[in-house]
Short mmCIF file of C-alpha atoms in Angstrom, two decimals:
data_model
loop_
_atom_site.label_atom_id
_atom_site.label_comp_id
_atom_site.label_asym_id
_atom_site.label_seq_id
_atom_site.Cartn_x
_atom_site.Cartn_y
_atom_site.Cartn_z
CA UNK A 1 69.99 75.93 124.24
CA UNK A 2 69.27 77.73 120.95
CA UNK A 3 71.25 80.88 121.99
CA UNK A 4 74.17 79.58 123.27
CA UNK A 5 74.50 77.97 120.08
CA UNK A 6 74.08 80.94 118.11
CA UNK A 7 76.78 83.00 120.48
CA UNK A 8 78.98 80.08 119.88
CA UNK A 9 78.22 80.11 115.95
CA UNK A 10 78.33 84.16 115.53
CA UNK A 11 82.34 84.04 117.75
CA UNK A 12 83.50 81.20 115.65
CA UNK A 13 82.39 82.86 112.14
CA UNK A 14 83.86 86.04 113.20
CA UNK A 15 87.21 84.38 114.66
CA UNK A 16 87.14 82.68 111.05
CA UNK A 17 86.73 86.08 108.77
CA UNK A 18 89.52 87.37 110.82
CA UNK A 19 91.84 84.87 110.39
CA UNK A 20 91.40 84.78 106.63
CA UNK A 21 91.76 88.50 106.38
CA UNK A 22 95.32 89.92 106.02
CA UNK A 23 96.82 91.52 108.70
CA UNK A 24 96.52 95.60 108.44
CA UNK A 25 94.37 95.04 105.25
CA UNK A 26 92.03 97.78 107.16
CA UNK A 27 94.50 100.05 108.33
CA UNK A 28 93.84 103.50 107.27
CA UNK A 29 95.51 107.07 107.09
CA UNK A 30 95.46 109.47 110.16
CA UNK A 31 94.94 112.83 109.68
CA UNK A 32 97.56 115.99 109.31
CA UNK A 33 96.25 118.70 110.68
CA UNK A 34 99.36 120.93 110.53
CA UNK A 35 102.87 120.32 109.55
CA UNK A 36 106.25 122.97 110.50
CA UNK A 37 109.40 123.17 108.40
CA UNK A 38 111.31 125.30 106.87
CA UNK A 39 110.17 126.15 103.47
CA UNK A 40 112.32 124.64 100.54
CA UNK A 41 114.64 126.19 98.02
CA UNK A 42 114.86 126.95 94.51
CA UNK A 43 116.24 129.31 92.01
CA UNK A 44 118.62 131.12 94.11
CA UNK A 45 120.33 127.86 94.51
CA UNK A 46 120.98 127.51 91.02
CA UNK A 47 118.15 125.66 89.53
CA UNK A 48 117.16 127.52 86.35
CA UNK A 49 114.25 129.33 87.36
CA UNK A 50 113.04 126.33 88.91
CA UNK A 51 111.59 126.54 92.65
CA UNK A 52 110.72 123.92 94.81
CA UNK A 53 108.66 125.58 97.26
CA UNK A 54 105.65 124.13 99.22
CA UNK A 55 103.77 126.56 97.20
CA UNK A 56 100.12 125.76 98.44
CA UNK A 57 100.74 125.74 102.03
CA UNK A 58 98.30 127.41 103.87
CA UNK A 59 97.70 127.89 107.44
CA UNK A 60 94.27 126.19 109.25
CA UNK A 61 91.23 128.27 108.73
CA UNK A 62 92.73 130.27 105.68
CA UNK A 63 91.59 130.76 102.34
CA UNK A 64 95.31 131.61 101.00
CA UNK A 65 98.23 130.30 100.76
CA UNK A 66 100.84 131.44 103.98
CA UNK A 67 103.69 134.55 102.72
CA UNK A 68 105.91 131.92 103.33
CA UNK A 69 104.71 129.62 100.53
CA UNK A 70 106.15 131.06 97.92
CA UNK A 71 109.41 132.12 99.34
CA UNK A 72 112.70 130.40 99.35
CA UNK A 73 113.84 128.66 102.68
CA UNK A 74 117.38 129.69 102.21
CA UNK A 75 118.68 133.67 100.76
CA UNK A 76 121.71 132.11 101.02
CA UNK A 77 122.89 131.05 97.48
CA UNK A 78 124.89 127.96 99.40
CA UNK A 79 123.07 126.80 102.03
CA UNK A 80 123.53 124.21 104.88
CA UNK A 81 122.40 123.12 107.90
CA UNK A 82 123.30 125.62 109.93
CA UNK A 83 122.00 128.99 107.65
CA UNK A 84 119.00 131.25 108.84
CA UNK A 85 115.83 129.43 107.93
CA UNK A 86 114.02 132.36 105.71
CA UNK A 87 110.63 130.93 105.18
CA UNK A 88 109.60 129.02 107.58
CA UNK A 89 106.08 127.77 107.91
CA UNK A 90 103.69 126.71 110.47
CA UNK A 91 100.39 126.01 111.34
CA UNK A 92 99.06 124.26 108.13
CA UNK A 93 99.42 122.51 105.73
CA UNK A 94 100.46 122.15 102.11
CA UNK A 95 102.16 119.82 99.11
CA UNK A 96 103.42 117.03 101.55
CA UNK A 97 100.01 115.99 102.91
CA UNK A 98 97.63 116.44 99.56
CA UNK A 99 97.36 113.21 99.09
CA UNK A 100 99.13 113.37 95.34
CA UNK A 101 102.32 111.21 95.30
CA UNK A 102 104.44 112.03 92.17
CA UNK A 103 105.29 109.58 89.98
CA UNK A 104 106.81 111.26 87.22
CA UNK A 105 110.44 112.70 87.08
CA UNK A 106 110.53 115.81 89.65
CA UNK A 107 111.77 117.89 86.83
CA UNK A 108 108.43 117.37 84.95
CA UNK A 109 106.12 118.30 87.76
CA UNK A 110 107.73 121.39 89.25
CA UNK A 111 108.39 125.06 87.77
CA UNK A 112 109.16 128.13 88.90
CA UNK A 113 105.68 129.59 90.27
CA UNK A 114 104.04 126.39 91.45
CA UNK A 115 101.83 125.68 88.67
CA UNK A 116 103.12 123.78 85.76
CA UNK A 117 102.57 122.87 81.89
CA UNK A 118 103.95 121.05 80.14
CA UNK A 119 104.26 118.13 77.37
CA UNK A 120 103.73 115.79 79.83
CA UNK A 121 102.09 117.25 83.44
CA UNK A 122 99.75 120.02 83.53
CA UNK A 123 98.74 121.33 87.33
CA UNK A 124 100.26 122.50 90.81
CA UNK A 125 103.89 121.35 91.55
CA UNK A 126 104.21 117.64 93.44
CA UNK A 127 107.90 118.58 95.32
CA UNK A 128 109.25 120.45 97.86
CA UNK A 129 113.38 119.88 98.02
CA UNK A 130 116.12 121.14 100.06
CA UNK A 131 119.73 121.96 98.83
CA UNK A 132 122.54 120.62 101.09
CA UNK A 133 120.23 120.29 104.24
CA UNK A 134 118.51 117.40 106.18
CA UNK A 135 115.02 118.90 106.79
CA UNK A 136 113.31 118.39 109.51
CA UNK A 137 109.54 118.24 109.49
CA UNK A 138 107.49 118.34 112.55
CA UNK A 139 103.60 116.55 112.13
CA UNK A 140 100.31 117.20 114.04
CA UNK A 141 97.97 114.35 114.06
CA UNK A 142 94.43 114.42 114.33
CA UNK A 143 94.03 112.75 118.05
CA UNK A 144 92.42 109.70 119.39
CA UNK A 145 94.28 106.95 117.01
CA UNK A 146 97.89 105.22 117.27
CA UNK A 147 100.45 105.19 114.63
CA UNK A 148 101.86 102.46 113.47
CA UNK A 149 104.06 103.49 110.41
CA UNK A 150 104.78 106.66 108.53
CA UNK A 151 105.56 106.36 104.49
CA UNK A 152 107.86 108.92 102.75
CA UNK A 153 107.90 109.48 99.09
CA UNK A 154 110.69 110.91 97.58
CA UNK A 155 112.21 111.63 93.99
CA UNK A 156 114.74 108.45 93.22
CA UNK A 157 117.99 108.61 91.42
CA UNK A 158 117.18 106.68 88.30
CA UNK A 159 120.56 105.40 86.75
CA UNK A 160 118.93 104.69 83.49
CA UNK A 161 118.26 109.02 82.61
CA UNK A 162 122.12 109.29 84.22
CA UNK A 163 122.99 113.14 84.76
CA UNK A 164 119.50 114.11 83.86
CA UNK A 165 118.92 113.38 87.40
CA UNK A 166 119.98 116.58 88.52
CA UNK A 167 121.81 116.09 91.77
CA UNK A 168 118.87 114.41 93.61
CA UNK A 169 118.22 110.85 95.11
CA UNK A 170 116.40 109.76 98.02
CA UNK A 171 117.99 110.45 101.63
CA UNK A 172 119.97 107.51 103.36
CA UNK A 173 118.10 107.51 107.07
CA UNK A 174 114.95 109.27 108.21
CA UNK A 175 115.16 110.26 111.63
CA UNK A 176 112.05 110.23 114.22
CA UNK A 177 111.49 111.74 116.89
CA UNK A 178 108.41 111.61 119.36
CA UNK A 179 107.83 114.63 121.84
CA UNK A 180 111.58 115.40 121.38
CA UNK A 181 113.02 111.73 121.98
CA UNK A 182 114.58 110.04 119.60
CA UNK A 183 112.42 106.85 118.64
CA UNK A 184 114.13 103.50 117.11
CA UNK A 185 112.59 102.46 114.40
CA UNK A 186 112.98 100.11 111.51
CA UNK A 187 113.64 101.76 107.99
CA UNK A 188 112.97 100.16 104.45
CA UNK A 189 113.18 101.60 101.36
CA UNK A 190 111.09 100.73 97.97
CA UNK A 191 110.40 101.60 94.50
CA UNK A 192 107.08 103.12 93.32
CA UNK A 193 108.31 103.18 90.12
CA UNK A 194 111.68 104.47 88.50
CA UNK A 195 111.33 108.02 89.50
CA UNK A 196 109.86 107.54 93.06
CA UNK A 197 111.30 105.90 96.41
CA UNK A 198 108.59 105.08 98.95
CA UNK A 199 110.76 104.91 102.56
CA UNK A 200 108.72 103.29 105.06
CA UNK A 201 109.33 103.78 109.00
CA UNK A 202 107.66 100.66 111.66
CA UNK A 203 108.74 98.48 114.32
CA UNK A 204 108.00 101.12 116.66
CA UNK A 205 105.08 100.08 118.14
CA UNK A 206 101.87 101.82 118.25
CA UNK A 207 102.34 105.72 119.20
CA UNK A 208 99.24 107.83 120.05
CA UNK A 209 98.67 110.43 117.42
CA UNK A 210 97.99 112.76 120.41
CA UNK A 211 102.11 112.78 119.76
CA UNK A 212 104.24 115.49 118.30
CA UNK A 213 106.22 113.56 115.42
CA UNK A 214 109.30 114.88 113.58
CA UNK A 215 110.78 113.54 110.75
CA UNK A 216 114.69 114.62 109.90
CA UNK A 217 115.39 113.56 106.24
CA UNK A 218 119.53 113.20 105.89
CA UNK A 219 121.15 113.06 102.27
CA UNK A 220 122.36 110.19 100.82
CA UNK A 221 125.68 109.67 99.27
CA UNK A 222 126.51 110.71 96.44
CA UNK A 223 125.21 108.89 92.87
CA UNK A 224 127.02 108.49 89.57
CA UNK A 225 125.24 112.15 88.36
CA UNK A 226 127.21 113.71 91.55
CA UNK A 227 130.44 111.89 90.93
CA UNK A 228 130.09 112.93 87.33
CA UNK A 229 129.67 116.69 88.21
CA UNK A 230 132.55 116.67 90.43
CA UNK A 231 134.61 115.04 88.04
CA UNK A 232 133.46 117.28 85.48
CA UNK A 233 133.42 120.90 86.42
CA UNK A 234 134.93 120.70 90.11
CA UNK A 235 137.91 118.52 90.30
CA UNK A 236 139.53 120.88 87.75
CA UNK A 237 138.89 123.86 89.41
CA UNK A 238 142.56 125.45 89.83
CA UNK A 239 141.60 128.21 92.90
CA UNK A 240 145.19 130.30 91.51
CA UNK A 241 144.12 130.59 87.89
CA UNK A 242 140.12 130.75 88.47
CA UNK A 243 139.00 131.96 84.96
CA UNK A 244 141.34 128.53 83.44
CA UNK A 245 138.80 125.90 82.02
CA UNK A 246 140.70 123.53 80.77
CA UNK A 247 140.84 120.82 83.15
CA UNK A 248 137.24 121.09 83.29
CA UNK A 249 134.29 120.05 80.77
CA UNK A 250 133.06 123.21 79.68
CA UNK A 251 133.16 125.43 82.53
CA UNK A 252 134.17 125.05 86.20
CA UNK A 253 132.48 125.35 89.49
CA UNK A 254 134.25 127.26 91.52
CA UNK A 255 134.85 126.65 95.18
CA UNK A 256 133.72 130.23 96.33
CA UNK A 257 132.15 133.50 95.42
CA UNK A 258 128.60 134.55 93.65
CA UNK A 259 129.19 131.83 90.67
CA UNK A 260 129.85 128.68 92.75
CA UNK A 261 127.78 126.36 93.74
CA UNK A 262 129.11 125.45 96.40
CA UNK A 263 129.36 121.31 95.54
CA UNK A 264 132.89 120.66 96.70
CA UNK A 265 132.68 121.57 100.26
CA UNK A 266 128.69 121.08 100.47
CA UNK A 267 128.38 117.65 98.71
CA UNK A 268 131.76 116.36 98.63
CA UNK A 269 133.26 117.32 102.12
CA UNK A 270 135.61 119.91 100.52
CA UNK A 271 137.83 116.92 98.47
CA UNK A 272 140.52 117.75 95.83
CA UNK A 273 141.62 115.42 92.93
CA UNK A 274 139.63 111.74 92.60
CA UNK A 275 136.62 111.44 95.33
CA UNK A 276 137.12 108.18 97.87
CA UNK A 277 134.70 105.57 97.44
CA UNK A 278 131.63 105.80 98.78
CA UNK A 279 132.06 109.80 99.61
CA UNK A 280 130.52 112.88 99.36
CA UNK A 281 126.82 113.90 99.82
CA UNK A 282 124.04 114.37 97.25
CA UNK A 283 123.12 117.22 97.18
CA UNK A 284 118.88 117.70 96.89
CA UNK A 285 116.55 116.00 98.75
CA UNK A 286 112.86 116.03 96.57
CA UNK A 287 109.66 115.02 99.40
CA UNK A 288 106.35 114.28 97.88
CA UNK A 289 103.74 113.06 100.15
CA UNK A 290 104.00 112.03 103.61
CA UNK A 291 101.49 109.55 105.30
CA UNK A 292 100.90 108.12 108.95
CA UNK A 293 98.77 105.27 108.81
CA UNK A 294 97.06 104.02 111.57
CA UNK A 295 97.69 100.68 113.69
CA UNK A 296 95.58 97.98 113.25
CA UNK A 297 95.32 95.06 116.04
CA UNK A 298 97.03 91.61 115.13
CA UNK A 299 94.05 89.28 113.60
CA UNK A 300 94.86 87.19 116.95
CA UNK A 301 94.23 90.58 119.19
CA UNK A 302 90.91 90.87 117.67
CA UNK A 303 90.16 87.55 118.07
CA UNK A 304 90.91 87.95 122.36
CA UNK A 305 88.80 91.08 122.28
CA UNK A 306 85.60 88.91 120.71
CA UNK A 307 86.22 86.75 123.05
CA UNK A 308 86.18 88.67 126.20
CA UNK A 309 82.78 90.17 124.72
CA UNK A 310 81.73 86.62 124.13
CA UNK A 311 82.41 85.15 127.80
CA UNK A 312 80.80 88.70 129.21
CA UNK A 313 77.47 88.34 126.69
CA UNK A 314 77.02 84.82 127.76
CA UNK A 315 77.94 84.95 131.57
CA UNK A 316 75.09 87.66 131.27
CA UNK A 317 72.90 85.08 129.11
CA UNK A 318 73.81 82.52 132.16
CA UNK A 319 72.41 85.21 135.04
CA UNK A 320 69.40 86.31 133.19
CA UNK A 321 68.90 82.30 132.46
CA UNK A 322 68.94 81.79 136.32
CA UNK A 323 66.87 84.83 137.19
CA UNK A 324 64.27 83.55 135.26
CA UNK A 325 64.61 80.15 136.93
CA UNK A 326 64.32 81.65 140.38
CA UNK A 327 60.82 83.43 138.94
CA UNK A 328 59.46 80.18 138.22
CA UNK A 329 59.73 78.72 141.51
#
């Protein structure tokens, strides 16, 4: 029976390959074909000049970049949470789905109009970041697929450049939700390299990309650069004799009005004299890139599908086998 053999040799070569191949080694990337958010902040929040706006974002079918792009999120020089969200943006897509992933300090790939030049970087900003807020992102997917993890990558506090971090580490949790349900998933968090966190989200399953899916990013706690800051230029802060520096490093921060910043109540929960343990709230979160790959069957799922196809390709072999017997007689 010279094809059953070869059916038998092709499903046994192929259930071979897949067993030597790695699981998800052919997973691949499903498409954003819009994101929604609130647009991120910059120099109104005290940054130098410096604005960390999803400068490129523009809307499906466009050739420009959305108003929205290059405004700040916030008017409010202190914002939270709960402030008016002044730029938001819908409808396309920008910075977080390019497909660039930073990999250099944020600092050195953003400026203040979204192109940059420098020493070291030359070309469009690689952030968007949020002062004192927990974003949250909302994805559409390019349909017909399943999910079956998302990757974040954000700017990492780096101990070894110390306050040069500038007030920014990666957040603590990444909440998803699916449709508008909360969805459990499981949440790791690596290095890329010194100056970029890659969080991965999985253990959900496999999700249809037909799905709306929102991301909420919440801050982290506060890092040595935070705890210096406070100790530095808040702590001192005597509200009763505002313009006295002396307890402070420098200057102060003050705890309201057009010069503060607004880090004690923002980042550390409105504390006086030494921070507890473990308190407090950094305050910027910096998002690169954001990817949704797709899910890829176990090696042992492919290996049932082949052979369903099998047993249906040679109970057909079989019938056409005895159909031709039947002609002979």
């Amino acid at each position: 029976m010279p094809v059953r053999r070869h059916l038998l040799t092709g499903f046994f070569a192929v259930s071979l390959a897949l067993c030597l191949q790695p699981d998800g080694a052919s997973a691949a990337l499903v498409n954003v074909t819009s994101y929604d958010m609130n647009n991120g902040n910059g120099s109104t929040q005290f940054t130098f000049g410096y604005n960390y706006f999803d400068f490129s974002y523009t809307k499906t079918g466009q050739a420009s970049p959305d108003p929205n792009a290059s405004k700040n999120g916030s008017n409010q020089s202190v914002p939270n949470n709960a402030a008016p969200k002044d730029a938001p943006l819908s409808g396309g897509t920008g910075i977080l789905t390019n497909g660039v992933i930073a990999t250099q300090v944020y600092s050195l790939v953003s400026g203040p109009t979204g192109n940059v030049s420098n020493a070291f970087y030359t070309g469009p900003n690689q952030y968007v970041g949020w002062k004192y807020q927990d974003p949250t992102i909302t994805f559409h997917l390019a349909s017909g697929q399943y999910v079956g993890s998302i990757a974040l990558y954000v700017a990492a506090n780096n101990p070894a450049i110390g306050d040069l971090n500038g007030l920014v580490a990666a957040p603590k949790d990444v909440v998803l939700d699916v449709n508008g349900k909360p969805i459990s998933a499981t949440m790791s968090t690596t290095s890329l390299n010194a100056f970029t966190s890659v969080i991965t989200l999985s253990g959900f399953g496999h999700i249809s990309s037909d799905s709306l899916f929102s991301l909420t990013l919440d801050r982290g706690p506060l890092q040595q650069d935070g705890i210096d800051y406070y100790n530095d230029h808040v702590k001192g802060f005597d509200p009763a004799h505002p313009y006295d520096t002396s307890m402070c490093v420098g200057w102060c921060d003050p705890d309201t009005g057009p010069y503060s910043s607004g880090f004690r109540y923002e980042a550390a929960g409105g504390q006086t004299g030494d921070l507890l343990a473990g308190s407090g709230l950094e305050p910027w979160i910096m998002l690169s890139e954001v990817q949704f790959t797709a899910a890829v069957p176990e090696s042992s799922t492919w290996i049932m599908m082949i052979a369903g196809f099998f047993g249906l390709g040679f109970m057909a072999y079989r019938r056409r086998g005895h159909t031709a017997q039947l002609a002979t007689v």
